[in-house]
PDB file of C-alpha atoms in Angstrom:
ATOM      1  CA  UNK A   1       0.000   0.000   0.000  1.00 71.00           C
ATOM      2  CA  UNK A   2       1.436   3.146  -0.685  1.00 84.00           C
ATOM      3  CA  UNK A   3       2.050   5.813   1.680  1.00 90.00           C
ATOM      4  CA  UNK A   4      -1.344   7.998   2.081  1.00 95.00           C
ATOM      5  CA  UNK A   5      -1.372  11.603   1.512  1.00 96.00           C
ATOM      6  CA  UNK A   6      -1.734  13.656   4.971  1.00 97.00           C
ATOM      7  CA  UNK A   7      -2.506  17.014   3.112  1.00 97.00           C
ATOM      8  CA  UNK A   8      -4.435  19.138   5.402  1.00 97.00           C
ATOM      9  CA  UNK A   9      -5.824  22.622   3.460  1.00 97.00           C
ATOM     10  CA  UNK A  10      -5.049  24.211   6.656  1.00 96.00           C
ATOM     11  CA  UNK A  11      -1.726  23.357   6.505  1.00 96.00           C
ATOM     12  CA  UNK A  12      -1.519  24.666   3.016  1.00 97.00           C
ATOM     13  CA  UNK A  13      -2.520  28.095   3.178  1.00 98.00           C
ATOM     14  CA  UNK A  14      -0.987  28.657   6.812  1.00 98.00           C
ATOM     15  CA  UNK A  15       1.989  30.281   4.726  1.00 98.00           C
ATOM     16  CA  UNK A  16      -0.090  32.636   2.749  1.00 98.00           C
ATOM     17  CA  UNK A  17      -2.240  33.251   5.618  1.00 98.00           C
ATOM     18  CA  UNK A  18       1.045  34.207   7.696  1.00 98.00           C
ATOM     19  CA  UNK A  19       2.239  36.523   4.889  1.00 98.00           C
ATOM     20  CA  UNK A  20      -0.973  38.529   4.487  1.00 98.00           C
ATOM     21  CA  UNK A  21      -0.757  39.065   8.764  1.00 98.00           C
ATOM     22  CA  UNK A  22       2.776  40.612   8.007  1.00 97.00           C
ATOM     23  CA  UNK A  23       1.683  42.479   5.112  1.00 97.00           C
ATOM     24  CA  UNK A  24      -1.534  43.746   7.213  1.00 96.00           C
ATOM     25  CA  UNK A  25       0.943  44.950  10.100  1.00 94.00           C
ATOM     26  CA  UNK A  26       3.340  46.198   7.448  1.00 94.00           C
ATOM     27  CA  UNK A  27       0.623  48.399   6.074  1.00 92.00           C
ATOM     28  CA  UNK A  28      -0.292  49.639   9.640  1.00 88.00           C
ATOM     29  CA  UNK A  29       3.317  50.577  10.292  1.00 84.00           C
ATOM     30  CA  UNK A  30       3.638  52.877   7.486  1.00 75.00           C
ATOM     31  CA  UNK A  31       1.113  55.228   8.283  1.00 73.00           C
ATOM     32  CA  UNK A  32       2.475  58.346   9.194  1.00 74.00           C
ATOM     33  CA  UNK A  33       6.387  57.307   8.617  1.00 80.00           C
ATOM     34  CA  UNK A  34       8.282  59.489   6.067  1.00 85.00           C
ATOM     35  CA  UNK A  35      11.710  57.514   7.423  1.00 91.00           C
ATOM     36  CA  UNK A  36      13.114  56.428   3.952  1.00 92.00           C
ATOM     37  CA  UNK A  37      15.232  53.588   5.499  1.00 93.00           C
ATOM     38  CA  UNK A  38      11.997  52.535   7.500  1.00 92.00           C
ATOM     39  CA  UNK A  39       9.714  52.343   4.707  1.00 95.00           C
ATOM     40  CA  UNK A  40      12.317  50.955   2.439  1.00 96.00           C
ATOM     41  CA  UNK A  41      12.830  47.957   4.859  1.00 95.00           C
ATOM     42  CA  UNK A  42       8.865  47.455   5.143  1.00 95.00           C
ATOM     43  CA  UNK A  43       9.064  47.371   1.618  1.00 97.00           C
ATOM     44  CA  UNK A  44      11.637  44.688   1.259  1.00 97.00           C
ATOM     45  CA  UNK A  45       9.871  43.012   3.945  1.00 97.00           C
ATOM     46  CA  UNK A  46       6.921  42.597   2.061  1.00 97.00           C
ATOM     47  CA  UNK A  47       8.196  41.655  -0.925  1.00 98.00           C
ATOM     48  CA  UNK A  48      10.225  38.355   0.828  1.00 98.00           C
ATOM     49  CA  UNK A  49       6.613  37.927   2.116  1.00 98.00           C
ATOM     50  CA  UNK A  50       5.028  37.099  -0.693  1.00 98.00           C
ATOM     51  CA  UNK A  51       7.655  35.648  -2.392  1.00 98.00           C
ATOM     52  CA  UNK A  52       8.157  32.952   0.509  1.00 98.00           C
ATOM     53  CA  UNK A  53       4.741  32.675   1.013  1.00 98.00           C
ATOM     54  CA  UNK A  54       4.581  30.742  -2.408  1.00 98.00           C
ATOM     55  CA  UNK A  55       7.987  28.855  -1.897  1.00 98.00           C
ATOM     56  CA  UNK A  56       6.722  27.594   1.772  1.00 98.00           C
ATOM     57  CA  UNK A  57       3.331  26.708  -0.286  1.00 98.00           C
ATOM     58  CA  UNK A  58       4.993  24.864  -2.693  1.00 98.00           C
ATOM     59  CA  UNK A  59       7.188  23.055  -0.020  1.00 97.00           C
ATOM     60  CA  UNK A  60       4.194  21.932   1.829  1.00 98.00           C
ATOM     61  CA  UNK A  61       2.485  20.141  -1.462  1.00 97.00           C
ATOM     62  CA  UNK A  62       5.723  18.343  -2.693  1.00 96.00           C
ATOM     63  CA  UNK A  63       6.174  16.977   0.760  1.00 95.00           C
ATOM     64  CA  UNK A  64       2.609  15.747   0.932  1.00 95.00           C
ATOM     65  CA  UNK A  65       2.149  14.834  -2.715  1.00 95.00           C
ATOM     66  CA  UNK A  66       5.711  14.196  -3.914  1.00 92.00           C
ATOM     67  CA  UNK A  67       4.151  12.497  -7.268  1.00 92.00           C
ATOM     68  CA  UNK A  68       3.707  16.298  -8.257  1.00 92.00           C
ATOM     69  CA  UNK A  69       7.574  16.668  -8.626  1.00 89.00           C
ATOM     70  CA  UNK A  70       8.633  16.247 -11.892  1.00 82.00           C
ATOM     71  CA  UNK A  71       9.422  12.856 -13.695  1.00 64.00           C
ATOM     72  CA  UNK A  72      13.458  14.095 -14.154  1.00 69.00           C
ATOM     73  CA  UNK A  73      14.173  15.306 -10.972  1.00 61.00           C
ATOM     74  CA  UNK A  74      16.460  17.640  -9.424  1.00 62.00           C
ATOM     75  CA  UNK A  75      20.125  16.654  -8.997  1.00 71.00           C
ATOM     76  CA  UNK A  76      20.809  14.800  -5.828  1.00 69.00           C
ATOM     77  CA  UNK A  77      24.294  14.669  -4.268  1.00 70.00           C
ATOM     78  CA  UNK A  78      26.227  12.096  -2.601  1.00 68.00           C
ATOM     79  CA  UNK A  79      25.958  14.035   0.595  1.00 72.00           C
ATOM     80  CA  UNK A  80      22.245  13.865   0.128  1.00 64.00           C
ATOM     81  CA  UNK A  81      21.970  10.841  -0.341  1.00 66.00           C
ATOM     82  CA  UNK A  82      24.069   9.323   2.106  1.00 66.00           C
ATOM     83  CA  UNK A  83      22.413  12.284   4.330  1.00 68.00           C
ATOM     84  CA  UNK A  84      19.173   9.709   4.520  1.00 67.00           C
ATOM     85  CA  UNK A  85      16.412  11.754   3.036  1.00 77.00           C
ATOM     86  CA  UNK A  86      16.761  12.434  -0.939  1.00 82.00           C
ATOM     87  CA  UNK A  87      12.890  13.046  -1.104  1.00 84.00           C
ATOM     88  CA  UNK A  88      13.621  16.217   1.039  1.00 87.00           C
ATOM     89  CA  UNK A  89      16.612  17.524  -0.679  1.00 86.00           C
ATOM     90  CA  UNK A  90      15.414  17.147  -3.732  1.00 87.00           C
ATOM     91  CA  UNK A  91      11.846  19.649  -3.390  1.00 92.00           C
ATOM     92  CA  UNK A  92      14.237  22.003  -1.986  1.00 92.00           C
ATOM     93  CA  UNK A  93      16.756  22.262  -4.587  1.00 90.00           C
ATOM     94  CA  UNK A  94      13.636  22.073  -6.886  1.00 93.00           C
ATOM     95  CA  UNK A  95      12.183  24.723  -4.527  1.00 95.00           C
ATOM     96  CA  UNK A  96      15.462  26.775  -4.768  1.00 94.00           C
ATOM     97  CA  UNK A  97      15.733  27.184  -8.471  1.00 93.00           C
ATOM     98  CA  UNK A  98      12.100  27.746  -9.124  1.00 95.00           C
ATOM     99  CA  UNK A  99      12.661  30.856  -7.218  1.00 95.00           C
ATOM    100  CA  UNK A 100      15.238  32.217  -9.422  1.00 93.00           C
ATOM    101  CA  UNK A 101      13.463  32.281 -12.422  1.00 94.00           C
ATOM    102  CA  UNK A 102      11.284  35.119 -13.759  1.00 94.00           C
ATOM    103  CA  UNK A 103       7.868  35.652 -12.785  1.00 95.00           C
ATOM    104  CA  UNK A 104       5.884  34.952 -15.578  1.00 96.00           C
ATOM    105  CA  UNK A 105       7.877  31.323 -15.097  1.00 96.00           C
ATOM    106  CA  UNK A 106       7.016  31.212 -10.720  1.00 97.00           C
ATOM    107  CA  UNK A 107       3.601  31.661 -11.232  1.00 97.00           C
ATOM    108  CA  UNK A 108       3.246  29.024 -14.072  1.00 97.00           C
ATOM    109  CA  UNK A 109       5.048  26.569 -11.902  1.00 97.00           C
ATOM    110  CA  UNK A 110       3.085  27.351  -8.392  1.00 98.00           C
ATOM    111  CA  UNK A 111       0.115  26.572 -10.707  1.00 98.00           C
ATOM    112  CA  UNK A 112       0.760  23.780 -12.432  1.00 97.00           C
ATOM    113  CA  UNK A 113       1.947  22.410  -8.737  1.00 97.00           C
ATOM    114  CA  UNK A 114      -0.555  23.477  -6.963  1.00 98.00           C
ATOM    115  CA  UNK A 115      -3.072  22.876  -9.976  1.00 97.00           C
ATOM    116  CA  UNK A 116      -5.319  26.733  -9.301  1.00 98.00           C
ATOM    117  CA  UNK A 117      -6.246  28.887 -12.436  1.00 97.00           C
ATOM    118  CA  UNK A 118      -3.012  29.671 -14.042  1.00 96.00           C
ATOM    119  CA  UNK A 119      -4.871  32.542 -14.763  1.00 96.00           C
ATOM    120  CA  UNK A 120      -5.213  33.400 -11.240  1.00 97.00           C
ATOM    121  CA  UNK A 121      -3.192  36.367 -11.306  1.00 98.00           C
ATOM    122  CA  UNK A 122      -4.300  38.936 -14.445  1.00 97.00           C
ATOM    123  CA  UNK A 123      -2.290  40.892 -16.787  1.00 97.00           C
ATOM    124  CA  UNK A 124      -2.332  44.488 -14.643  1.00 97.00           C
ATOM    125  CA  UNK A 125      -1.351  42.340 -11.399  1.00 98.00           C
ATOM    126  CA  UNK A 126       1.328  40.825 -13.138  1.00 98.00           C
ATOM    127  CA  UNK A 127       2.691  44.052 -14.305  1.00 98.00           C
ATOM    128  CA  UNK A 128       2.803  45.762 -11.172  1.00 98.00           C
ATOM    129  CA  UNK A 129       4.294  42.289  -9.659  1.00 98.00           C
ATOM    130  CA  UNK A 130       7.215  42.407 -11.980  1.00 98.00           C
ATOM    131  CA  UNK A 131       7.851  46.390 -11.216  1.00 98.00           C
ATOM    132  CA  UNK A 132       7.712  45.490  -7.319  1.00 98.00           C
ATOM    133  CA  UNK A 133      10.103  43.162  -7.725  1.00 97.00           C
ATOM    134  CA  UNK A 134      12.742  45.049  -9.753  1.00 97.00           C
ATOM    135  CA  UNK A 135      12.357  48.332  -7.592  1.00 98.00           C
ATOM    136  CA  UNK A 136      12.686  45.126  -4.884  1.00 98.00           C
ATOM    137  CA  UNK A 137      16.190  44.220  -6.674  1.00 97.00           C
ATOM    138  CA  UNK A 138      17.776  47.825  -7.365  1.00 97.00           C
ATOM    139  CA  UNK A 139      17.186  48.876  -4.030  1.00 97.00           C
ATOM    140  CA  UNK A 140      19.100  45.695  -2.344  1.00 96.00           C
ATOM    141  CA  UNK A 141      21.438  46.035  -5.362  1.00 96.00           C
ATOM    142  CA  UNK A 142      22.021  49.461  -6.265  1.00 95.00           C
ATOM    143  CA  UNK A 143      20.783  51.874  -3.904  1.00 95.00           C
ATOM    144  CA  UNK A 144      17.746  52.506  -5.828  1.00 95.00           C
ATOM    145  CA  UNK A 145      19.633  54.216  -8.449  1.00 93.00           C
ATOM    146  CA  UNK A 146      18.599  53.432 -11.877  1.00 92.00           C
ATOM    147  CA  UNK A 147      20.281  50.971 -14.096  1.00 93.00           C
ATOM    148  CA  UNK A 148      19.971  49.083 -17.405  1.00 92.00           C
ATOM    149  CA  UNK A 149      18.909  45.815 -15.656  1.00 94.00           C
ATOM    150  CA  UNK A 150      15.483  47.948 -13.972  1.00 95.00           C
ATOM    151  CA  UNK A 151      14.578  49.278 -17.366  1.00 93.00           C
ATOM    152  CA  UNK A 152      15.180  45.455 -18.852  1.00 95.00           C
ATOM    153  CA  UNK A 153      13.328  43.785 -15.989  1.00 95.00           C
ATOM    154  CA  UNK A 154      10.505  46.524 -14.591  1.00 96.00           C
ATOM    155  CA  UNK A 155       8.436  46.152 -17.111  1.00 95.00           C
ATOM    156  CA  UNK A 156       5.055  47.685 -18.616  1.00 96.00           C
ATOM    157  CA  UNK A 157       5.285  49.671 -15.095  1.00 97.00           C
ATOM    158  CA  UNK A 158       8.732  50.701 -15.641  1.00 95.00           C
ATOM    159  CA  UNK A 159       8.329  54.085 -13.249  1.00 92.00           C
ATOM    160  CA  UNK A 160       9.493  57.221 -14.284  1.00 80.00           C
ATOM    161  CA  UNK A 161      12.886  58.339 -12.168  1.00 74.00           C
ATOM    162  CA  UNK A 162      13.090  61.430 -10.273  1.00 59.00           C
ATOM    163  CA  UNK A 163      15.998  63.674 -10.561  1.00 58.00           C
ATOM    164  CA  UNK A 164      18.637  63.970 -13.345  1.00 58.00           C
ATOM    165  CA  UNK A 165      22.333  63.817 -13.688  1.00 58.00           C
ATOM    166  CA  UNK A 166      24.725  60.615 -13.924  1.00 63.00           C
ATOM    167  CA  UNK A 167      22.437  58.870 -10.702  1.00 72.00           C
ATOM    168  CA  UNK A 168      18.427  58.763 -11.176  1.00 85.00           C
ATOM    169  CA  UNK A 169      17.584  57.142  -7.958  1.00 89.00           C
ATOM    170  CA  UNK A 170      13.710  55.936  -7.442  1.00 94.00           C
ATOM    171  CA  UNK A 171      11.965  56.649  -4.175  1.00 94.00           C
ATOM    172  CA  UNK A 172      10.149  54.156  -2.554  1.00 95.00           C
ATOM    173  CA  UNK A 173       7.376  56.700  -0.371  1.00 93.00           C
ATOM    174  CA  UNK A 174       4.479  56.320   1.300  1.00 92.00           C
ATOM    175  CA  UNK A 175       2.343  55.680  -2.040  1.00 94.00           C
ATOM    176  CA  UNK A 176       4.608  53.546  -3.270  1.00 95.00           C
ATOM    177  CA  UNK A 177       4.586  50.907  -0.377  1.00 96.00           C
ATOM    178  CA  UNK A 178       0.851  50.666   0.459  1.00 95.00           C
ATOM    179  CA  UNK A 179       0.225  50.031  -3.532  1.00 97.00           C
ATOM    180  CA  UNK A 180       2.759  47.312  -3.335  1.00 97.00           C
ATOM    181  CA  UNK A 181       1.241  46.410  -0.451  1.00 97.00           C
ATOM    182  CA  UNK A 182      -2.569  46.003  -1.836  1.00 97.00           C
ATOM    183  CA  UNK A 183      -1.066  44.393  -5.152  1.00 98.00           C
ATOM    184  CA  UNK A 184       0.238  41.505  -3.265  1.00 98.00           C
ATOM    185  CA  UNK A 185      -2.234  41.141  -0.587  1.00 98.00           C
ATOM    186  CA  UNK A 186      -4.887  40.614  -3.433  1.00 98.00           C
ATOM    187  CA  UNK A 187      -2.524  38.110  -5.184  1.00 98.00           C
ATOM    188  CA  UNK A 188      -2.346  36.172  -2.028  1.00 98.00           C
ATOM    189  CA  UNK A 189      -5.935  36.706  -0.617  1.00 98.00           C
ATOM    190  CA  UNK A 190      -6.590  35.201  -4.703  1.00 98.00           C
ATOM    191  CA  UNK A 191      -4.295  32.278  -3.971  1.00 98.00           C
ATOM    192  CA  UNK A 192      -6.426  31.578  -0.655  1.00 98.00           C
ATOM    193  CA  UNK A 193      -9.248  31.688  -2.086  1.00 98.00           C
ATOM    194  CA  UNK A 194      -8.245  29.277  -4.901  1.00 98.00           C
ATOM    195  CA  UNK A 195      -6.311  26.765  -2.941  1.00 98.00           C
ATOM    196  CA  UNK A 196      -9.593  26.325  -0.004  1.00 98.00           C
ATOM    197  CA  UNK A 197     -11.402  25.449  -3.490  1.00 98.00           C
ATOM    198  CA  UNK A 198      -9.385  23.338  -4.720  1.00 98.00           C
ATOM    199  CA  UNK A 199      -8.555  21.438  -1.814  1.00 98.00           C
ATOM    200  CA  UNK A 200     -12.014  22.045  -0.043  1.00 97.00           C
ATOM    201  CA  UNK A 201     -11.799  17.548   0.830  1.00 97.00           C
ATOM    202  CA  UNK A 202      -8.281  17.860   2.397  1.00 97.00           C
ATOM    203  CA  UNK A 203      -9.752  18.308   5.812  1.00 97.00           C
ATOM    204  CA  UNK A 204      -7.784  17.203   9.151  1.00 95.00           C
ATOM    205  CA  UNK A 205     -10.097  14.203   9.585  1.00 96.00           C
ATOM    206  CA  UNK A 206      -9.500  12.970   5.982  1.00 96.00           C
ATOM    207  CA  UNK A 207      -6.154  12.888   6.543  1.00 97.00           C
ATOM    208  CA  UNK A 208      -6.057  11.076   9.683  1.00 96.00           C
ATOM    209  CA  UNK A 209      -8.273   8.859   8.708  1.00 95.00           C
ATOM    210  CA  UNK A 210      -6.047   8.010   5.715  1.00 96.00           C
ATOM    211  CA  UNK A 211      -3.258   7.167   8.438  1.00 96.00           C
ATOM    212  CA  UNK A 212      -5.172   5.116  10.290  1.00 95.00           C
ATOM    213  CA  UNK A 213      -6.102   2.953   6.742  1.00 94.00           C
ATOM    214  CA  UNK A 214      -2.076   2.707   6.353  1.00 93.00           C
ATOM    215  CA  UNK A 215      -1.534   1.681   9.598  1.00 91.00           C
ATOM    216  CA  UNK A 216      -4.434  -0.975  10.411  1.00 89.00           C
ATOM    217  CA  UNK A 217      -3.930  -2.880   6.819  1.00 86.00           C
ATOM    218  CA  UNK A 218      -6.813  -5.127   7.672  1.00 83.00           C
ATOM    219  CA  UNK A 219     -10.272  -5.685   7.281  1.00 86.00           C
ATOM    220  CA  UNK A 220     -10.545  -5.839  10.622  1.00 87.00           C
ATOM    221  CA  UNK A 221     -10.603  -2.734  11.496  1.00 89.00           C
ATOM    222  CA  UNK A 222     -12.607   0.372  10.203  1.00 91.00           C
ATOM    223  CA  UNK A 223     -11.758   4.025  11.406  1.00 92.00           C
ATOM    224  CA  UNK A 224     -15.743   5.234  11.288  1.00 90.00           C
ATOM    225  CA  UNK A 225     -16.300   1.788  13.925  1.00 90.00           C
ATOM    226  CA  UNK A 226     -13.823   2.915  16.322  1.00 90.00           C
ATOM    227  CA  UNK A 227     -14.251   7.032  16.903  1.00 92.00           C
ATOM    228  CA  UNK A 228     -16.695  10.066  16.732  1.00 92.00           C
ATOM    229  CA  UNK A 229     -16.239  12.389  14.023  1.00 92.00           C
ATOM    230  CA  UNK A 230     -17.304  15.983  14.013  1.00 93.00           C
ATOM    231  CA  UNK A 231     -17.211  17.093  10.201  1.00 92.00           C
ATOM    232  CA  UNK A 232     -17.943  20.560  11.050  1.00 92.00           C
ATOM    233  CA  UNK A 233     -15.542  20.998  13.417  1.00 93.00           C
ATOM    234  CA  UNK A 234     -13.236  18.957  11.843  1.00 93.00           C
ATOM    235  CA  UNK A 235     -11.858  16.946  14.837  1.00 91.00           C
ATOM    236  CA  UNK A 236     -11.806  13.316  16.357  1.00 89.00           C
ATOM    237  CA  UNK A 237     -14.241  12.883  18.919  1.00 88.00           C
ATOM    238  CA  UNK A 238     -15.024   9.853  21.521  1.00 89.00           C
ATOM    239  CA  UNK A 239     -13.411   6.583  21.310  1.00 89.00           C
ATOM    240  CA  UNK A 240     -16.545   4.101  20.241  1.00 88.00           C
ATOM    241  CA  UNK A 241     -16.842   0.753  22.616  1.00 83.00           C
ATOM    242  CA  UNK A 242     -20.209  -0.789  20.992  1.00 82.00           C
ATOM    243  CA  UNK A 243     -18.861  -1.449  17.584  1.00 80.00           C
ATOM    244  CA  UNK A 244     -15.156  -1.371  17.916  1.00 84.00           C
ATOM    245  CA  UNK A 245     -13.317  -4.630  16.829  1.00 87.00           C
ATOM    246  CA  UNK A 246      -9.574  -3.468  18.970  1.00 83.00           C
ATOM    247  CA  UNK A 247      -9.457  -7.113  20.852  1.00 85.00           C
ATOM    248  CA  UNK A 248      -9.495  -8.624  17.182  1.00 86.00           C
ATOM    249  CA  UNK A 249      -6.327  -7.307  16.861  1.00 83.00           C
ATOM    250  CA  UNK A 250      -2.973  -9.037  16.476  1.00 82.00           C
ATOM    251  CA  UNK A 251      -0.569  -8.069  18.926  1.00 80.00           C
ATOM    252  CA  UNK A 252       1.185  -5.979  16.560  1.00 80.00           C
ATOM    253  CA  UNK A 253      -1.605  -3.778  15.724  1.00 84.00           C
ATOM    254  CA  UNK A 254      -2.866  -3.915  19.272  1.00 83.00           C
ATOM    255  CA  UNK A 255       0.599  -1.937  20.017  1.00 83.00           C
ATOM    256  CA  UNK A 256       0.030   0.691  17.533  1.00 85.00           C
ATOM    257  CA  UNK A 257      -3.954   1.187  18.577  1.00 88.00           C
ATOM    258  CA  UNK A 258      -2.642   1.692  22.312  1.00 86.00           C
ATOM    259  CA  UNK A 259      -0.400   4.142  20.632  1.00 86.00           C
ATOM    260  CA  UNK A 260      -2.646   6.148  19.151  1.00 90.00           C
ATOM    261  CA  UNK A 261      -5.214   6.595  21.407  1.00 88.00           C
ATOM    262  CA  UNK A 262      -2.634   7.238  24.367  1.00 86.00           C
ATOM    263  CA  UNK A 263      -1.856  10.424  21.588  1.00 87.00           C
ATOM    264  CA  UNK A 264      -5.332  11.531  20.368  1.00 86.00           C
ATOM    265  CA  UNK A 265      -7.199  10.399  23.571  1.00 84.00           C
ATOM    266  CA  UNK A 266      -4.473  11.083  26.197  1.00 76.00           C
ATOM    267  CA  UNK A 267      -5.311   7.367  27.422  1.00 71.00           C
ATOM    268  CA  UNK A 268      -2.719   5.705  29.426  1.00 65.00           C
ATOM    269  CA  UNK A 269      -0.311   3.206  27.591  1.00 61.00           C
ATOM    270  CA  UNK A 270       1.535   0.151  29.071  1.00 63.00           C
ATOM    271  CA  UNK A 271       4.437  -1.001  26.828  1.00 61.00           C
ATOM    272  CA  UNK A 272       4.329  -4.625  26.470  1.00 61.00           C
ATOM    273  CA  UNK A 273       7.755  -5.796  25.109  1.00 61.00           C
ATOM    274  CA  UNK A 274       6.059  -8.499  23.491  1.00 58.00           C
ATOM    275  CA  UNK A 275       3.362  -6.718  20.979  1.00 60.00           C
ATOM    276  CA  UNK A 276       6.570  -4.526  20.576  1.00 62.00           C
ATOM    277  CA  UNK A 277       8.937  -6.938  19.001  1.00 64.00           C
ATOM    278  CA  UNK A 278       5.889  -8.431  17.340  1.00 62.00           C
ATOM    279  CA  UNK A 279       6.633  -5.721  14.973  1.00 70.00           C
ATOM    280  CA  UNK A 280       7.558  -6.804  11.503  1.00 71.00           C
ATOM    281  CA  UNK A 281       7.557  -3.879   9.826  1.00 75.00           C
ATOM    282  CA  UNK A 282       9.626  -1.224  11.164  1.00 77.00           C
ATOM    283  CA  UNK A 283       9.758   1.017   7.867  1.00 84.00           C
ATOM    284  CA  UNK A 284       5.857   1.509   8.557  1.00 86.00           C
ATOM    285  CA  UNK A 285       6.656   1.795  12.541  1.00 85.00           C
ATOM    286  CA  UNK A 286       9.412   4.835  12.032  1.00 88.00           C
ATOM    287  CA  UNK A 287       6.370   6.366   9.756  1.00 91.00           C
ATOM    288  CA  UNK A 288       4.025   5.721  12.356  1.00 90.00           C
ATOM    289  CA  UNK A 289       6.359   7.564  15.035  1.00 90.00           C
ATOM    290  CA  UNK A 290       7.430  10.138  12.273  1.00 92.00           C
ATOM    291  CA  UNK A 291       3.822  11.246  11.565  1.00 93.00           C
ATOM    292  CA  UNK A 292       2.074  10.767  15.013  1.00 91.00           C
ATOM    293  CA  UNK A 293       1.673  14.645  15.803  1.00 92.00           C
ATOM    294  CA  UNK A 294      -1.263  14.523  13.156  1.00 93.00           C
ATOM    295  CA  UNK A 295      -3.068  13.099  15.548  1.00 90.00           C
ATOM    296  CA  UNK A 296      -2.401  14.213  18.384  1.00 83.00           C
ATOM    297  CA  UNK A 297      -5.291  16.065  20.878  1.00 65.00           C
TER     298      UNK A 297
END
C-alpha cells in the first residue's frame, strides 16, 4: 500500500495566511512614517513575504504529494543521499531554483503544482508584480539608483525616475509601499481563495483517517467503527466501545492502537515488550512515530 497523503488545506494556506498578517501589520506601520530607510525595509519586507509565502506553499504540497515533482528530478548529491532523506533535498533544490526564475515562469510553476487557475493572477497584477520586484532588486542592489537591468526587468510599469544627472535614484514613499502592499495582498488573498477550493476535501479528519487505513492494513478494522467524528468541526471525537473490533487485533496492531489513542485520547499506555517486538515492519513503525503529531489532541 502506498504511503497515504496527509494534506491538510489548513496546513496549506498557513503560509499565505502568515504573509498577508505581516503584510496587514506592514501596512499599519507605514502610516504616518516618512523615514526612507523605515519604509524601504517594510518594503523589502513585504516583498520576501510574498515571495516565501509561495515557496513555503509549494514546499508543503511536494512533501505531501511528492508524485507532483517532476518525472526528471532535481540533482541529488552524494551528501544527500548518504544524508538519509533524498525526497527532502530534492523539493528544496527544486524549490530553490524555481525561485530564481522570472515571474511569468514562478507563477506558471506554483500553478501547475498546486493545480489553481493559471490565470489566477491577471495581466495588470502581473505588471505591477514584476515592477515590485525590480524596484525590490535595485534597491538591495544598487541603492535605488537606476540601471539598465530595472529598465530590462521593470516592465510595462517601468516608473518614471526622479531627478537627473549621472544617478536617477527611485523613491520608494508612502504611495509607493501601500500600492505594493494592496497588489500583493490581493494576489495572495486570490491564492487563498483558490487553494480552499481546490482542496475544499483535504480536511484534518480525511487525513487522519487516511493514516489510520495505512496503519491498520486489515479488514478488521474500520476508522468510522472505532471514533466520533465531528465534520464541522473537523476533529476526532469519543473513542466508540459498541462497535469497535480493537481485541481482534494481532498483537502488533494492538501496540500501535494503544499508541494512538494514548496520543489523540491522552489514554494511558503500558508497553508490552512483546506486541513490541511483534513488529515486523519497522519502515511503517518509524512512519508511524514520524507522523504521530497529526493526531495528536
Amino acid at each position: 500500500m502506498n504511503r497515504p497523503i496527509l494534506l491538510q488545506k489548513k496546513q496549506l494556506i498557513n503560509p499565505i495566511e502568515q504573509a498577508l498578517e505581516r503584510i496587514e501589520n506592514i501596512r499599519e506601520r507605514k502610516m504616518n512614517n516618512d523615514d526612507s530607510i523605515i519604509l524601504e525595509g517594510l518594503f523589502v519586507l513585504g516583498v520576501a513575504s510574498f515571495e516565501n509565502s509561495m515557496s513555503d506553499t509549494l514546499r508543503i504540497i511536494l512533501r505531501e504529494i511528492p508524485n507532483k515533482l517532476d518525472i526528471k528530478s532535481e540533482q541529488i548529491s552524494k551528501e544527500h543521499l548518504i544524508d538519509g532523506n533524498p525526497l527532502r533535498h530534492a523539493i528544496e533544490i527544486k524549490v530553490q531554483n524555481v525561485s530564481y526564475k522570472s515571474l511569468p515562469d514562478i507563477l506558471k510553476y506554483f500553478t501547475k503544482i498546486t493545480g489553481i487557475n493559471q490565470n489566477v493572477v491577471d495581466e495588470e497584477e502581473l505588471n505591477s508584480l514584476t515592477e515590485i520586484k525590480a524596484t525590490r532588486n535595485l534597491l538591495l542592489h544598487n541603492n535605488l539608483i537606476e540601471n539598465s537591468f530595472y529598465i530590462e526587468t521593470a516592465g510595462p510599469n517601468k516608473r518614471n525616475v526622479q531627478g537627473g544627472g549621472l544617478q536617477r535614484r527611485l523613491v520608494i514613499n508612502q504611495d509607493y509601499l501601500f500600492e505594493s502592499l494592496i497588489t500583493m495582498r490581493t494576489i495572495l488573498q486570490n491564492f487563498k481563495t483558490q487553494l480552499l477550493e481546490k482542496y475544499a476535501i483535504y480536511t484534518r479528519i480525511k487525513a487522519i483517517r487516511n493514516f489510520f487505513n495505512y496503519i491498520f492494513q486489515t479488514p478488521i478494522m474500520n476508522f468510522d467503527h472505532e471514533f466520533e467524528v465531528d465534520t464541522q468541526r473537523d476533529t476526532i471525537g469519543a473513542i466508540k466501545t459498541r462497535n469497535s473490533r480493537r481485541n481482534e487485533l494481532s498483537s502488533s496492531e494492538r501496540f500501535y492502537f494503544d499508541m494512538w489513542i494514548a496520543h489523540t485520547h491522552s489514554n494511558g499506555f503500558e508497553f508490552n515488550r512483546g506486541h513490541f517486538f511483534g513488529i515486523g515492519d519497522r519502515d511503517k513503525l518509524a512512519y508511524f512515530i514520524k507522523n504521530i503529531d497529526l493526531i495528536k489532541t
